Amino acid sequence: MFIKEEIEKAQALSEKIGRFPDAEASIRETMRILLDARRIISLDRIKDEALNIFLTNLLVGFEVPSPNRQLLDDAVSQEEVSYWADYYLRKLTDYYFANSFTEHLAELIIEYSRQYDRQYAKIIEEVYMKLKEDMVLEDLYYFSEEVMDDAAPFVMDIKVSLIRQYFSDHLSFIGIAKKYFTLGDLIEMKRNIYGKGKIGGKAAGILLAKRILSLQESPEDQALSQYIQVPEFFVLGSDLCYEFLVHNGLLRYRSFRYTDADLMENQFTRLQKDFRKGRFHPRTRAYFIEILEHLNGAPFVARSSSRLEDAIGFSFAGKYTSVFSPNQGAIESQLEKLEAAVKEIYISMYNPGVIAYRNHNKLLDFEERIAVIIQRINGRLIDETYFFPTLAGVAFSLNPYCWNARIKREDGMLRLVMGFGSRAVDRVGDDYARLVPLSAPTLRPEIEARDIRKYSQKFLDVMNLKENSFQSVRFKDIAPRFDDPQLRFFVSLDEGDHMSDPVGILFDEEKSVLTFSKLLSSTKFTDTMAKILRKLEKHLGGPVDVEFSVEPRLMRGNEDFRVNILQCRRLNFRDELKPARIPQGIPAAKTLFISASGVPNGAILNIEYVVFVDPVGYGALAAFEEKHRVAHLISQLNRTLKEKSFILMGPGRWGSNDVNQGVKVAYGDISNTKMLVEVAYESGGFTPEVSYGTHFFLDLVEGRIVIMPLFPDKEGSYFNRTFLMESPSVLADLLPAYASAADVVKVVHIPSIIKSELLQVKLNAGEVRGIGYISVAESDVLMPEEVVLLPM
């Protein structure tokens, strides 16, 4: 049925074409070729329709005078038939084209038809090249797929151009992406991209993972796909970041990355103020409002998507800010919070820690412009107040921490938490994620109930919708409000000397400990995660890590859950080489430490300095400022010893945001060390966590820094603290301003203590044994079995 709007579109097109009477025939014939190619209406069919309309009008007595016909009789000449058939053919051409294609394409056809009258192949070629230049995707897609005689090369050309424009210039990414994305995929993606700049590595990784996981290559894939989804998200292109800088006179900060490290902190404070005062271009604010209308009050997270995040070999994991928003209240309030979130992400490009990471990895000269992802959050609501994903975490297709012979490195691992995954990827306070080896999901490093209790998750990160804020709440406070029988899949009951699984749906929440025991032993969850990782690893051509959340529905034997893919990127580890040979017969006097837990593979040879933060001295520091000063001292030593070979040893959980759990450093503060040994005495109050999978761990691995816990009180372990404490310290010589910290921080120069000898570290994960000992220099040319696992 012809509707008014469609007729008006056709009339408008007819008027445009009518301005060029000499080119009318060429214009409409080109349009009919496209209509035929797109299978909207064939060349024969449209001509038949035109003739039928004319004949129908004659039958019903409707007639329009012909300029060649003066008499009103029943005779219809061939000339008239031809005239009226052509008349209606023109009208039908305009109607079908105006309601099938865009005005932009019509204007291009008019333009090139006037230049190349009736040279249809030339007109089509010129229109195609112009569409490709302008990247008008909707027209370009159908034009190349259906019109060109051999469309495949043109389609590939367009796909690569689009991938370069919006995704990445990295040939490795292009080579993978062009195989999986269709033009239809790229067109659909563009609808959620605001601006014309690149969308960054994080957004590209999510979209590529979504496409790969949708592939139906086997019956198993069809079963797998029902468990996977990618939450809706929108991308602010990197050009909007540049526009913000220009609009607010902030381009002067482009050179900030070259600022002297000693001046950077103070200048960064001023930069933060300037950015927070900035205003967005009215067009960008209109984008924000449109995104908020799409979200319709749903909580979201604003995340960075850096152009550097797709640089092969560099993770930038956790480097840039992410901001969670409950997205409650009036649209004006939501808009204000979204604008503030985007500003914080832009500010994080200039964070001194990010600058240090870029400098260390020789990426400082790259001028960064960051894209932003606005991602809808799927989760559950408790008491109409607390909103959070039921489960979340990070998954790795390679498991670098094989503490038991049953664990296979190639099967991967998870770090799993309840609530937001911030607790899985960051080291926070005295709290722990569940480490899950996918080859043996129920296996855990702890055996005794007291250790399971100690190393369990105790707090959840949640959104408080009533207070419009992001909070941490005690699990024991929220468990009684869960009001969901499936809670029994996530907890064990603390019986004092052992843990038990809940029987039935009623149990004492006060005894609940988050172990995820039944989820790991009695559902398809870990099997599903393993399949996801294997499929992504296969198609991306190497190991991957995936951030995820899960909404399970596990009741009465029916399993139904959705794994939300929040981020996916390729890890570029070299193949793991053989573990080091552990030397025998090293005398105790020359042994610095022996570890029998959490030992990786590798060897670090000829270490000159040991920087040791004494757990006893550090624990005796009462003030936050004193412990923070220790972290600052470590940062200064990191710079001072940059050209030397040194390792760090010290209490607890380095990189934690809680100074009472360990030294609060970032990657940039320890980027030059060869190894970090986290020391924990049974009674010292410091507990190293298995950090594998955290952002801190990824930084160390990709920075070629070995990390290992050391439990001196554990059977089979040993630590010669006396040697370090009684050896002369060179701290005052290196940094005289910090001489007063000598009771807490020792800097031992090994060759000065034992002439011409150095510290050697040999690690063997299979034997779960690592040793640090002092000997004469060993060969710098490592045997294959003595090379540590490193990234590309």
JSON list of N, CA, C and O in Angstrom, two decimals, residues 54 66-69 76-86:
[
{"chain": "A", "resi": 54, "resn": "PHE", "atom": "N", "xyz": [-0.70, 1.23, -16.50]},
{"chain": "A", "resi": 54, "resn": "PHE", "atom": "CA", "xyz": [-1.32, 1.93, -17.62]},
{"chain": "A", "resi": 54, "resn": "PHE", "atom": "C", "xyz": [-2.59, 1.21, -18.10]},
{"chain": "A", "resi": 54, "resn": "PHE", "atom": "O", "xyz": [-3.64, 1.81, -18.25]},
{"chain": "A", "resi": 66, "resn": "SER", "atom": "N", "xyz": [-2.71, 12.75, -23.65]},
{"chain": "A", "resi": 66, "resn": "SER", "atom": "CA", "xyz": [-1.35, 12.62, -24.18]},
{"chain": "A", "resi": 66, "resn": "SER", "atom": "C", "xyz": [-1.06, 13.81, -25.07]},
{"chain": "A", "resi": 66, "resn": "SER", "atom": "O", "xyz": [-1.93, 14.27, -25.79]},
{"chain": "A", "resi": 67, "resn": "PRO", "atom": "N", "xyz": [0.13, 14.30, -25.05]},
{"chain": "A", "resi": 67, "resn": "PRO", "atom": "CA", "xyz": [0.46, 15.42, -25.94]},
{"chain": "A", "resi": 67, "resn": "PRO", "atom": "C", "xyz": [0.38, 15.02, -27.41]},
{"chain": "A", "resi": 67, "resn": "PRO", "atom": "O", "xyz": [0.28, 15.87, -28.28]},
{"chain": "A", "resi": 68, "resn": "ASN", "atom": "N", "xyz": [0.38, 13.70, -27.69]},
{"chain": "A", "resi": 68, "resn": "ASN", "atom": "CA", "xyz": [0.30, 13.24, -29.08]},
{"chain": "A", "resi": 68, "resn": "ASN", "atom": "C", "xyz": [-1.09, 12.72, -29.43]},
{"chain": "A", "resi": 68, "resn": "ASN", "atom": "O", "xyz": [-1.26, 12.10, -30.46]},
{"chain": "A", "resi": 69, "resn": "ARG", "atom": "N", "xyz": [-2.06, 12.95, -28.55]},
{"chain": "A", "resi": 69, "resn": "ARG", "atom": "CA", "xyz": [-3.38, 12.37, -28.83]},
{"chain": "A", "resi": 69, "resn": "ARG", "atom": "C", "xyz": [-4.46, 13.43, -28.56]},
{"chain": "A", "resi": 69, "resn": "ARG", "atom": "O", "xyz": [-4.63, 13.87, -27.44]},
{"chain": "A", "resi": 76, "resn": "VAL", "atom": "N", "xyz": [-6.04, 3.03, -29.06]},
{"chain": "A", "resi": 76, "resn": "VAL", "atom": "CA", "xyz": [-4.80, 3.36, -28.34]},
{"chain": "A", "resi": 76, "resn": "VAL", "atom": "C", "xyz": [-3.65, 2.95, -29.22]},
{"chain": "A", "resi": 76, "resn": "VAL", "atom": "O", "xyz": [-3.48, 1.77, -29.55]},
{"chain": "A", "resi": 77, "resn": "SER", "atom": "N", "xyz": [-2.86, 3.92, -29.63]},
{"chain": "A", "resi": 77, "resn": "SER", "atom": "CA", "xyz": [-1.76, 3.63, -30.54]},
{"chain": "A", "resi": 77, "resn": "SER", "atom": "C", "xyz": [-0.57, 3.02, -29.80]},
{"chain": "A", "resi": 77, "resn": "SER", "atom": "O", "xyz": [-0.44, 3.15, -28.58]},
{"chain": "A", "resi": 78, "resn": "GLN", "atom": "N", "xyz": [0.31, 2.40, -30.55]},
{"chain": "A", "resi": 78, "resn": "GLN", "atom": "CA", "xyz": [1.54, 1.84, -29.97]},
{"chain": "A", "resi": 78, "resn": "GLN", "atom": "C", "xyz": [2.38, 2.95, -29.37]},
{"chain": "A", "resi": 78, "resn": "GLN", "atom": "O", "xyz": [3.03, 2.78, -28.34]},
{"chain": "A", "resi": 79, "resn": "GLU", "atom": "N", "xyz": [2.32, 4.12, -30.01]},
{"chain": "A", "resi": 79, "resn": "GLU", "atom": "CA", "xyz": [3.09, 5.25, -29.51]},
{"chain": "A", "resi": 79, "resn": "GLU", "atom": "C", "xyz": [2.61, 5.65, -28.11]},
{"chain": "A", "resi": 79, "resn": "GLU", "atom": "O", "xyz": [3.40, 5.96, -27.23]},
{"chain": "A", "resi": 80, "resn": "GLU", "atom": "N", "xyz": [1.26, 5.62, -27.92]},
{"chain": "A", "resi": 80, "resn": "GLU", "atom": "CA", "xyz": [0.71, 5.98, -26.61]},
{"chain": "A", "resi": 80, "resn": "GLU", "atom": "C", "xyz": [1.08, 4.94, -25.55]},
{"chain": "A", "resi": 80, "resn": "GLU", "atom": "O", "xyz": [1.39, 5.28, -24.41]},
{"chain": "A", "resi": 81, "resn": "VAL", "atom": "N", "xyz": [0.98, 3.68, -25.95]},
{"chain": "A", "resi": 81, "resn": "VAL", "atom": "CA", "xyz": [1.36, 2.62, -24.99]},
{"chain": "A", "resi": 81, "resn": "VAL", "atom": "C", "xyz": [2.79, 2.85, -24.52]},
{"chain": "A", "resi": 81, "resn": "VAL", "atom": "O", "xyz": [3.11, 2.78, -23.34]},
{"chain": "A", "resi": 82, "resn": "SER", "atom": "N", "xyz": [3.65, 3.15, -25.49]},
{"chain": "A", "resi": 82, "resn": "SER", "atom": "CA", "xyz": [5.05, 3.38, -25.17]},
{"chain": "A", "resi": 82, "resn": "SER", "atom": "C", "xyz": [5.22, 4.60, -24.26]},
{"chain": "A", "resi": 82, "resn": "SER", "atom": "O", "xyz": [5.97, 4.57, -23.29]},
{"chain": "A", "resi": 83, "resn": "TYR", "atom": "N", "xyz": [4.47, 5.64, -24.56]},
{"chain": "A", "resi": 83, "resn": "TYR", "atom": "CA", "xyz": [4.58, 6.87, -23.77]},
{"chain": "A", "resi": 83, "resn": "TYR", "atom": "C", "xyz": [4.18, 6.63, -22.33]},
{"chain": "A", "resi": 83, "resn": "TYR", "atom": "O", "xyz": [4.88, 7.00, -21.39]},
{"chain": "A", "resi": 84, "resn": "TRP", "atom": "N", "xyz": [2.96, 6.03, -22.19]},
{"chain": "A", "resi": 84, "resn": "TRP", "atom": "CA", "xyz": [2.46, 5.84, -20.82]},
{"chain": "A", "resi": 84, "resn": "TRP", "atom": "C", "xyz": [3.25, 4.79, -20.05]},
{"chain": "A", "resi": 84, "resn": "TRP", "atom": "O", "xyz": [3.46, 4.91, -18.84]},
{"chain": "A", "resi": 85, "resn": "ALA", "atom": "N", "xyz": [3.71, 3.76, -20.73]},
{"chain": "A", "resi": 85, "resn": "ALA", "atom": "CA", "xyz": [4.54, 2.76, -20.04]},
{"chain": "A", "resi": 85, "resn": "ALA", "atom": "C", "xyz": [5.83, 3.42, -19.55]},
{"chain": "A", "resi": 85, "resn": "ALA", "atom": "O", "xyz": [6.29, 3.16, -18.43]},
{"chain": "A", "resi": 86, "resn": "ASP", "atom": "N", "xyz": [6.41, 4.29, -20.35]},
{"chain": "A", "resi": 86, "resn": "ASP", "atom": "CA", "xyz": [7.63, 4.98, -19.94]},
{"chain": "A", "resi": 86, "resn": "ASP", "atom": "C", "xyz": [7.35, 5.97, -18.80]},
{"chain": "A", "resi": 86, "resn": "ASP", "atom": "O", "xyz": [8.15, 6.12, -17.88]}
]
